[in-house]
Short mmCIF file of C-alpha atoms in Angstrom, two decimals:
data_model
loop_
_atom_site.label_atom_id
_atom_site.label_comp_id
_atom_site.label_asym_id
_atom_site.label_seq_id
_atom_site.Cartn_x
_atom_site.Cartn_y
_atom_site.Cartn_z
CA UNK A 15 9.81 9.37 4.57
CA UNK A 16 8.38 12.01 6.86
CA UNK A 17 6.56 13.65 3.94
CA UNK A 18 4.53 10.50 3.23
CA UNK A 19 4.47 8.24 0.22
CA UNK A 20 5.52 9.42 -3.23
CA UNK A 21 2.77 10.12 -5.74
CA UNK A 22 3.07 9.06 -9.38
CA UNK A 23 0.49 9.30 -12.17
CA UNK A 24 -0.65 6.07 -13.78
CA UNK A 25 0.70 7.35 -17.12
CA UNK A 26 4.18 7.88 -15.67
CA UNK A 27 3.99 4.57 -13.81
CA UNK A 28 3.32 2.68 -17.05
CA UNK A 29 6.50 4.07 -18.58
CA UNK A 30 8.65 3.46 -15.51
CA UNK A 31 7.20 0.43 -13.74
CA UNK A 32 10.59 -1.27 -13.42
CA UNK A 33 12.08 1.75 -11.65
CA UNK A 34 9.04 2.02 -9.38
CA UNK A 35 9.34 -1.63 -8.42
CA UNK A 36 12.98 -1.08 -7.42
CA UNK A 37 11.89 1.79 -5.17
CA UNK A 38 9.08 -0.31 -3.67
CA UNK A 39 11.46 -3.23 -3.04
CA UNK A 40 13.63 -0.80 -1.05
CA UNK A 41 10.68 -0.03 1.21
CA UNK A 42 9.05 2.98 -0.42
CA UNK A 43 5.25 3.12 -0.77
CA UNK A 44 4.02 4.81 -3.96
CA UNK A 45 0.52 6.18 -4.53
CA UNK A 46 -0.69 5.92 -8.13
CA UNK A 47 -3.02 8.68 -9.27
CA UNK A 48 -5.35 9.20 -12.21
CA UNK A 49 -6.11 12.85 -12.92
CA UNK A 50 -4.72 13.70 -9.49
CA UNK A 51 -6.98 11.26 -7.63
CA UNK A 52 -5.34 8.35 -5.74
CA UNK A 53 -6.42 5.04 -7.31
CA UNK A 54 -3.88 2.48 -6.04
CA UNK A 55 -0.82 1.99 -3.88
CA UNK A 56 2.35 0.10 -4.75
CA UNK A 57 4.01 -1.48 -1.73
CA UNK A 58 6.40 -4.36 -1.19
CA UNK A 59 5.03 -7.88 -0.77
CA UNK A 60 6.61 -7.92 2.69
CA UNK A 61 4.77 -4.76 3.73
CA UNK A 62 1.52 -6.02 2.18
CA UNK A 63 1.68 -9.29 4.14
CA UNK A 64 2.49 -7.41 7.37
CA UNK A 65 -0.57 -5.19 6.85
CA UNK A 66 -2.78 -8.20 6.14
CA UNK A 67 -1.52 -9.94 9.30
CA UNK A 68 -2.14 -6.79 11.35
CA UNK A 69 -5.68 -6.45 9.99
CA UNK A 70 -6.66 -10.10 10.44
CA UNK A 71 -8.53 -10.76 13.70
CA UNK A 72 -6.92 -13.28 16.03
CA UNK A 73 -9.03 -16.45 16.35
CA UNK A 74 -11.04 -16.42 19.57
CA UNK A 75 -10.39 -12.75 20.27
CA UNK A 76 -13.59 -10.78 20.72
CA UNK A 77 -13.76 -7.08 20.08
CA UNK A 78 -16.45 -4.47 20.22
CA UNK A 79 -19.07 -3.59 22.82
CA UNK A 80 -19.94 -7.21 23.66
CA UNK A 81 -16.31 -8.29 24.22
CA UNK A 82 -16.53 -7.80 27.99
CA UNK A 83 -19.80 -9.74 28.43
#
């Protein structure tokens, strides 16, 4: 949503992983925290693969300061 991803402690996540996976499958991203510090993110496989595709350089495409040389 507009407020960003939900945050759940690792302890709570252990007890309710099934429910969290249902939320993730519906498109929600969930940040897992340990002692209030973010340590991991749960996201759907579809979203994960989209992020990997977006972050993977296209073959033959040059970037950076030398790209125009």
